[in-house]
Amino acid sequence: MAEHPRPSMVHFRHVQFARYLIDHGLSRADRFAFTPQGQIADYGIGQTEFNRIVGGGQPFRTSGCEGHDGEVACNRPFANSRPGPNLRNYPFPPTLEDLERIRLQMSRKRKVAACR
């Protein structure tokens, strides 16, 4: 994959969010709506639920490595992102500044996308 271009942060955020919804039984792929270009246009959840989940930051946390307490135990966010303010996966709860950045990243595509 080293020669394959990385997905844009906007695309990455929407895929993270979709995976979180599916993994946590909050929606299903068959409830999603897609644009003709294949982008997610609707997650099958309401705007209030969307805002609550994004605001909690959990979809953007490092996944797949829970500790004994059920919390994220990974501390290696640079597997798929460079050091700096634009982490792709957060090994800690995103700060308010991080969440604002995430909302902005997601809103770039949400001009097309809508929640029910």
PDB file of C-alpha atoms in Angstrom:
ATOM      1  CA  MET A   1       0.000   0.000   0.000  1.00  0.00           C
ATOM      2  CA  ALA A   2       3.030   2.293   0.198  1.00  0.00           C
ATOM      3  CA  GLU A   3       2.480   3.343  -3.418  1.00  0.00           C
ATOM      4  CA  HIS A   4      -1.261   3.817  -2.980  1.00  0.00           C
ATOM      5  CA  PRO A   5      -2.379   7.391  -2.220  1.00  0.00           C
ATOM      6  CA  ARG A   6      -3.866   8.000   1.208  1.00  0.00           C
ATOM      7  CA  PRO A   7      -7.561   8.870   1.300  1.00  0.00           C
ATOM      8  CA  SER A   8      -8.400  12.483   1.985  1.00  0.00           C
ATOM      9  CA  MET A   9      -9.075  13.374   5.613  1.00  0.00           C
ATOM     10  CA  VAL A  10     -12.689  14.168   4.675  1.00  0.00           C
ATOM     11  CA  HIS A  11     -13.182  10.690   3.210  1.00  0.00           C
ATOM     12  CA  PHE A  12     -11.303   9.067   6.086  1.00  0.00           C
ATOM     13  CA  ARG A  13     -13.521  10.766   8.708  1.00  0.00           C
ATOM     14  CA  HIS A  14     -16.711   9.596   7.025  1.00  0.00           C
ATOM     15  CA  VAL A  15     -15.454   6.020   6.783  1.00  0.00           C
ATOM     16  CA  GLN A  16     -14.398   6.130  10.469  1.00  0.00           C
ATOM     17  CA  PHE A  17     -17.838   7.377  11.417  1.00  0.00           C
ATOM     18  CA  ALA A  18     -19.635   4.753   9.298  1.00  0.00           C
ATOM     19  CA  ARG A  19     -17.498   1.960  10.788  1.00  0.00           C
ATOM     20  CA  TYR A  20     -18.275   3.164  14.302  1.00  0.00           C
ATOM     21  CA  LEU A  21     -22.017   3.204  13.622  1.00  0.00           C
ATOM     22  CA  ILE A  22     -21.919  -0.315  12.199  1.00  0.00           C
ATOM     23  CA  ASP A  23     -19.613  -1.737  14.886  1.00  0.00           C
ATOM     24  CA  HIS A  24     -21.805  -0.323  17.665  1.00  0.00           C
ATOM     25  CA  GLY A  25     -25.138  -1.371  16.138  1.00  0.00           C
ATOM     26  CA  LEU A  26     -26.260   2.237  15.685  1.00  0.00           C
ATOM     27  CA  SER A  27     -26.892   1.894  11.957  1.00  0.00           C
ATOM     28  CA  ARG A  28     -26.279  -0.541   9.117  1.00  0.00           C
ATOM     29  CA  ALA A  29     -24.833  -0.150   5.649  1.00  0.00           C
ATOM     30  CA  ASP A  30     -28.225  -1.002   4.145  1.00  0.00           C
ATOM     31  CA  ARG A  31     -29.636   2.098   5.899  1.00  0.00           C
ATOM     32  CA  PHE A  32     -26.983   4.362   4.367  1.00  0.00           C
ATOM     33  CA  ALA A  33     -27.710   6.380   1.241  1.00  0.00           C
ATOM     34  CA  PHE A  34     -24.977   7.112  -1.289  1.00  0.00           C
ATOM     35  CA  THR A  35     -24.365   9.748  -3.929  1.00  0.00           C
ATOM     36  CA  PRO A  36     -23.889   8.655  -7.555  1.00  0.00           C
ATOM     37  CA  GLN A  37     -20.142   9.005  -6.881  1.00  0.00           C
ATOM     38  CA  GLY A  38     -20.396   6.472  -4.028  1.00  0.00           C
ATOM     39  CA  GLN A  39     -20.019   8.954  -1.161  1.00  0.00           C
ATOM     40  CA  ILE A  40     -22.149   8.514   1.946  1.00  0.00           C
ATOM     41  CA  ALA A  41     -25.104  10.891   1.713  1.00  0.00           C
ATOM     42  CA  ASP A  42     -27.015   9.653   4.775  1.00  0.00           C
ATOM     43  CA  TYR A  43     -26.007   7.392   7.674  1.00  0.00           C
ATOM     44  CA  GLY A  44     -29.525   6.306   8.534  1.00  0.00           C
ATOM     45  CA  ILE A  45     -29.519   8.301  11.783  1.00  0.00           C
ATOM     46  CA  GLY A  46     -30.979  11.654  12.738  1.00  0.00           C
ATOM     47  CA  GLN A  47     -29.085  14.935  12.945  1.00  0.00           C
ATOM     48  CA  THR A  48     -29.328  15.002  16.752  1.00  0.00           C
ATOM     49  CA  GLU A  49     -27.804  11.520  17.001  1.00  0.00           C
ATOM     50  CA  PHE A  50     -25.136  12.452  14.447  1.00  0.00           C
ATOM     51  CA  ASN A  51     -24.162  15.546  16.462  1.00  0.00           C
ATOM     52  CA  ARG A  52     -24.124  13.593  19.745  1.00  0.00           C
ATOM     53  CA  ILE A  53     -21.873  10.847  18.391  1.00  0.00           C
ATOM     54  CA  VAL A  54     -19.456  13.188  16.607  1.00  0.00           C
ATOM     55  CA  GLY A  55     -19.336  15.414  19.699  1.00  0.00           C
ATOM     56  CA  GLY A  56     -18.387  12.449  21.887  1.00  0.00           C
ATOM     57  CA  GLY A  57     -15.294  11.822  19.759  1.00  0.00           C
ATOM     58  CA  GLN A  58     -15.362   8.024  20.081  1.00  0.00           C
ATOM     59  CA  PRO A  59     -15.577   7.259  16.332  1.00  0.00           C
ATOM     60  CA  PHE A  60     -12.225   8.959  15.853  1.00  0.00           C
ATOM     61  CA  ARG A  61     -10.350   7.104  18.583  1.00  0.00           C
ATOM     62  CA  THR A  62      -7.788   4.434  17.818  1.00  0.00           C
ATOM     63  CA  SER A  63      -9.669   1.139  17.622  1.00  0.00           C
ATOM     64  CA  GLY A  64      -8.907  -2.528  17.797  1.00  0.00           C
ATOM     65  CA  CYS A  65      -6.747  -2.498  20.904  1.00  0.00           C
ATOM     66  CA  GLU A  66      -8.835  -2.297  24.056  1.00  0.00           C
ATOM     67  CA  GLY A  67      -7.192  -2.507  27.458  1.00  0.00           C
ATOM     68  CA  HIS A  68      -8.568  -4.503  30.396  1.00  0.00           C
ATOM     69  CA  ASP A  69     -10.822  -1.581  31.292  1.00  0.00           C
ATOM     70  CA  GLY A  70     -12.370  -1.428  27.808  1.00  0.00           C
ATOM     71  CA  GLU A  71     -10.628   1.857  27.018  1.00  0.00           C
ATOM     72  CA  VAL A  72      -8.201   2.439  24.151  1.00  0.00           C
ATOM     73  CA  ALA A  73      -4.839   0.917  25.017  1.00  0.00           C
ATOM     74  CA  CYS A  74      -3.004   1.829  21.782  1.00  0.00           C
ATOM     75  CA  ASN A  75      -0.678   4.755  21.920  1.00  0.00           C
ATOM     76  CA  ARG A  76       0.582   4.657  18.352  1.00  0.00           C
ATOM     77  CA  PRO A  77      -1.528   7.075  16.298  1.00  0.00           C
ATOM     78  CA  PHE A  78       1.191   7.504  13.690  1.00  0.00           C
ATOM     79  CA  ALA A  79       0.570   4.182  11.979  1.00  0.00           C
ATOM     80  CA  ASN A  80      -1.532   6.070   9.442  1.00  0.00           C
ATOM     81  CA  SER A  81      -0.878   9.746  10.155  1.00  0.00           C
ATOM     82  CA  ARG A  82       2.029  12.065  10.603  1.00  0.00           C
ATOM     83  CA  PRO A  83       2.726  13.910  13.864  1.00  0.00           C
ATOM     84  CA  GLY A  84       0.852  17.178  14.124  1.00  0.00           C
ATOM     85  CA  PRO A  85      -2.642  18.511  14.671  1.00  0.00           C
ATOM     86  CA  ASN A  86      -4.306  16.359  12.014  1.00  0.00           C
ATOM     87  CA  LEU A  87      -4.291  12.934  13.646  1.00  0.00           C
ATOM     88  CA  ARG A  88      -6.389  10.364  11.836  1.00  0.00           C
ATOM     89  CA  ASN A  89      -6.853   8.254  14.985  1.00  0.00           C
ATOM     90  CA  TYR A  90      -6.766   9.608  18.512  1.00  0.00           C
ATOM     91  CA  PRO A  91      -5.244   7.380  21.234  1.00  0.00           C
ATOM     92  CA  PHE A  92      -6.808   9.794  23.742  1.00  0.00           C
ATOM     93  CA  PRO A  93     -10.179  11.548  23.859  1.00  0.00           C
ATOM     94  CA  PRO A  94     -10.144  14.317  21.244  1.00  0.00           C
ATOM     95  CA  THR A  95      -9.960  17.797  22.759  1.00  0.00           C
ATOM     96  CA  LEU A  96     -12.560  20.467  21.998  1.00  0.00           C
ATOM     97  CA  GLU A  97     -10.135  21.875  19.410  1.00  0.00           C
ATOM     98  CA  ASP A  98      -9.744  18.405  17.864  1.00  0.00           C
ATOM     99  CA  LEU A  99     -13.536  17.980  17.749  1.00  0.00           C
ATOM    100  CA  GLU A 100     -13.952  21.336  16.018  1.00  0.00           C
ATOM    101  CA  ARG A 101     -11.394  20.239  13.415  1.00  0.00           C
ATOM    102  CA  ILE A 102     -13.184  16.899  12.978  1.00  0.00           C
ATOM    103  CA  ARG A 103     -16.551  18.648  12.545  1.00  0.00           C
ATOM    104  CA  LEU A 104     -15.039  20.920   9.913  1.00  0.00           C
ATOM    105  CA  GLN A 105     -13.505  17.949   8.106  1.00  0.00           C
ATOM    106  CA  MET A 106     -16.831  16.133   8.122  1.00  0.00           C
ATOM    107  CA  SER A 107     -18.805  19.211   7.081  1.00  0.00           C
ATOM    108  CA  ARG A 108     -16.798  19.589   3.892  1.00  0.00           C
ATOM    109  CA  LYS A 109     -18.570  16.540   2.556  1.00  0.00           C
ATOM    110  CA  ARG A 110     -21.783  17.120   4.480  1.00  0.00           C
ATOM    111  CA  LYS A 111     -22.691  19.916   2.082  1.00  0.00           C
ATOM    112  CA  VAL A 112     -23.715  17.000  -0.116  1.00  0.00           C
ATOM    113  CA  ALA A 113     -24.519  14.589   2.705  1.00  0.00           C
ATOM    114  CA  ALA A 114     -27.504  14.914   4.972  1.00  0.00           C
ATOM    115  CA  CYS A 115     -28.886  13.085   7.953  1.00  0.00           C
ATOM    116  CA  ARG A 116     -32.523  12.155   8.259  1.00  0.00           C
TER     117      ARG A 116
END
